Coordinates of C-alpha atoms and ligand atoms in Angstrom, one line a residue:
M1 CA 176.2 80.3 4.4
K2 CA 178.8 83.0 4.5
K3 CA 181.7 81.5 2.6
I4 CA 181.7 78.8 -0.1
A5 CA 184.6 77.3 -2.0
V6 CA 183.8 76.8 -5.7
V7 CA 186.0 74.0 -7.0
L8 CA 186.5 73.5 -10.8
G9 CA 187.1 69.7 -10.8
T10 CA 189.0 69.2 -14.1
A11 CA 192.5 70.0 -15.2
R12 CA 191.8 69.2 -18.9
E13 CA 193.3 71.8 -21.2
N14 CA 190.7 74.0 -22.8
N15 CA 187.9 72.4 -20.8
F16 CA 184.4 73.8 -21.1
S17 CA 183.5 73.4 -17.4
E18 CA 185.4 76.4 -16.4
K19 CA 182.7 78.7 -17.8
V20 CA 180.1 77.0 -15.7
A21 CA 182.3 77.3 -12.6
K22 CA 182.7 81.0 -13.2
I23 CA 178.9 81.4 -13.6
V24 CA 178.4 79.6 -10.3
D25 CA 181.1 81.8 -8.6
D26 CA 179.5 85.0 -10.0
S27 CA 176.1 83.9 -9.0
L28 CA 177.1 83.3 -5.4
Q29 CA 178.8 86.6 -5.2
K30 CA 175.7 88.3 -6.4
R31 CA 173.9 86.7 -3.5
E32 CA 176.5 88.3 -1.2
I33 CA 178.1 85.0 -0.4
E34 CA 181.9 85.2 -0.2
T35 CA 183.6 82.7 -2.4
K36 CA 187.0 81.0 -2.8
Y37 CA 187.5 79.9 -6.3
V38 CA 189.6 76.7 -6.5
D39 CA 191.0 75.3 -9.8
V40 CA 192.0 71.7 -9.3
S41 CA 194.9 72.2 -11.7
D42 CA 196.5 74.4 -9.1
H43 CA 196.4 71.4 -6.7
L44 CA 197.9 68.6 -8.7
F45 CA 200.1 66.2 -6.8
G46 CA 201.6 63.9 -9.3
K47 CA 201.8 61.2 -6.7
S48 CA 200.1 60.5 -3.4
V49 CA 201.5 62.7 -0.6
S50 CA 201.2 62.9 3.2
S51 CA 199.1 65.5 4.9
D52 CA 202.1 67.7 5.8
N53 CA 202.7 68.3 2.0
E54 CA 202.4 72.0 1.0
V55 CA 199.7 71.4 -1.6
V56 CA 197.6 69.5 0.8
G57 CA 198.2 72.2 3.4
K58 CA 196.7 74.9 1.0
W59 CA 193.6 72.7 0.4
A60 CA 193.2 72.2 4.1
E61 CA 193.4 75.9 4.7
I62 CA 190.7 76.5 2.1
I63 CA 188.4 73.9 3.7
D64 CA 189.1 75.4 7.2
E65 CA 187.9 78.9 6.1
V66 CA 184.7 77.9 4.3
E67 CA 181.4 76.5 5.5
G68 CA 180.6 74.7 2.3
V69 CA 182.0 73.5 -1.0
I70 CA 180.4 73.4 -4.4
F71 CA 182.2 70.9 -6.7
V72 CA 181.7 71.9 -10.4
A73 CA 182.8 68.9 -12.5
P74 CA 182.4 67.3 -15.9
E75 CA 181.5 63.7 -16.4
Y76 CA 184.4 61.6 -17.7
N77 CA 183.5 58.0 -18.6
H78 CA 180.5 58.1 -16.3
S79 CA 182.6 59.3 -13.3
Y80 CA 184.6 62.2 -11.9
P81 CA 188.0 63.4 -13.2
G82 CA 190.9 61.5 -11.5
E83 CA 192.6 64.8 -10.4
L84 CA 189.5 65.7 -8.4
K85 CA 189.5 62.3 -6.7
I86 CA 193.1 62.8 -5.7
L87 CA 192.4 66.2 -4.3
I88 CA 189.3 65.0 -2.3
D89 CA 191.2 62.0 -1.0
S90 CA 194.0 64.2 0.4
L91 CA 191.9 65.1 3.4
Y92 CA 189.3 63.4 5.6
D93 CA 188.7 64.7 9.1
E94 CA 188.9 68.3 7.9
Y95 CA 185.6 67.8 5.9
K96 CA 183.6 67.0 9.0
G97 CA 180.8 69.5 9.5
K98 CA 181.3 71.1 6.0
V99 CA 178.4 71.1 3.5
A100 CA 178.9 70.0 -0.1
G101 CA 176.9 70.4 -3.3
V102 CA 177.5 69.2 -6.8
V103 CA 177.2 70.9 -10.2
S104 CA 177.6 68.3 -12.9
I105 CA 178.4 68.9 -16.5
S106 CA 178.3 67.2 -19.9
A107 CA 178.4 68.0 -23.5
G108 CA 175.4 65.7 -24.1
Q109 CA 171.8 65.8 -22.9
Y110 CA 172.1 64.1 -19.5
G111 CA 174.1 66.9 -17.7
G112 CA 176.5 64.5 -16.0
V113 CA 174.0 62.8 -13.8
R114 CA 176.1 59.6 -13.5
L115 CA 179.1 61.7 -12.3
A116 CA 176.9 63.5 -9.8
D117 CA 175.8 60.2 -8.3
K118 CA 179.3 58.9 -7.9
L119 CA 180.7 62.2 -6.7
K120 CA 178.0 62.5 -4.0
D121 CA 178.8 58.9 -2.9
L122 CA 182.5 59.9 -2.5
L123 CA 181.7 63.2 -0.7
H124 CA 179.4 61.3 1.7
T125 CA 182.2 58.7 2.3
V126 CA 184.7 61.4 3.2
N127 CA 182.5 63.1 5.8
F128 CA 180.8 66.0 4.1
K129 CA 177.2 66.9 4.9
L130 CA 175.6 66.4 1.5
V131 CA 172.7 68.3 -0.1
H132 CA 170.2 66.2 -2.0
S133 CA 169.5 68.6 -4.8
E134 CA 172.1 69.2 -7.6
V135 CA 172.6 71.3 -10.7
N136 CA 173.0 69.3 -13.9
V137 CA 174.3 71.3 -16.9
S138 CA 173.8 69.7 -20.3
G139 CA 175.1 70.9 -23.7
V140 CA 178.0 72.7 -22.2
Q141 CA 179.8 73.1 -25.5
K142 CA 176.8 75.1 -26.9
E143 CA 175.1 78.1 -25.5
I144 CA 174.7 77.8 -21.7
D145 CA 171.3 78.5 -20.1
E146 CA 172.5 80.7 -17.3
E147 CA 169.0 81.4 -16.0
K148 CA 168.4 77.7 -15.5
I149 CA 171.7 77.3 -13.7
N150 CA 170.9 80.2 -11.4
K151 CA 167.4 78.9 -10.6
H152 CA 168.7 75.4 -9.7
L153 CA 171.7 76.9 -7.8
E154 CA 169.3 78.9 -5.7
T155 CA 167.7 75.6 -4.5
L156 CA 171.1 74.1 -3.9
V157 CA 172.3 77.0 -1.8
A158 CA 169.0 77.1 0.2
E159 CA 169.5 73.4 1.0
M160 CA 173.2 74.1 1.9
N161 CA 172.1 76.8 4.3
S162 CA 169.6 74.5 6.0
L163 CA 172.5 72.1 6.8
V164 CA 174.9 74.6 8.4
Ligands
LIG201 C1 187.9 61.7 -21.1 C2 186.6 62.2 -21.3 C3 185.5 61.3 -21.0 C4 184.2 61.8 -21.2 N1 183.1 61.0 -20.8 C5 181.9 61.4 -20.9 C6 180.8 60.7 -20.4 O1 181.0 59.6 -19.8 N2 179.5 61.2 -20.5 C7 179.3 62.4 -21.1 O2 178.1 62.8 -21.1 N3 180.3 63.1 -21.6 C8 181.6 62.7 -21.5 N4 182.6 63.4 -22.0 C9 182.4 64.7 -22.7 C10 182.2 65.9 -21.8 O3 180.9 66.0 -21.4 C11 182.7 67.2 -22.5 O4 184.1 67.1 -22.8 C12 182.3 68.5 -21.9 O5 182.8 69.5 -22.6 C13 182.7 68.6 -20.4 O6 184.0 68.3 -20.2 P1 185.2 69.5 -20.2 O7 184.9 70.4 -19.1 O8 186.5 68.7 -20.1 O9 185.1 70.2 -21.6 C14 184.0 63.0 -21.8 C15 185.0 63.9 -22.1 C16 186.3 63.5 -21.9 C17 187.5 64.4 -22.2

């Protein structure tokens, strides 16, 4: 896998997920994978828009230039943040052939596993080739276990490579 987009999937002010997204981004670069860092807050629509919209166009360009996408997202009420859903919903055919992985996050002990299930379901629906393994980050508001993230990320990336 030569180029992967790392998507921070929350626009919540002062969110804790950003530090995990940065760890993921750094870790991929250390493996000599080119990355495109995407913050969903730079892709907010406000309302549903057609595919010739400028914001959708930028997202489409990113998807076109990468082989895979890693969605890094916190669990909100057992699901994904609404802004991430709107971003994902803005394209469909463009995702065909692209590989997706999920890094889920929570402040509590479960690491956002319920979000991961629902997000994977959505990503499958919109045509991504989905990897089975996932990275679940618990206790994000405390000290983060970077070593554990890196270890699980290695498995995720290996599986992404096998699907290219
Ligand atoms: C609207 C909202 C809903 C949340 N729902 C859940 C939840 O369902 N399960 C959970 O483990 N944590 C939940 N949390 C707590 C998050 O795990 C916590 O905020 C964590 O820091 C990750 O989110 P952040 O990146 O926005 O900081 C929720 C937080 C918010 C703001």
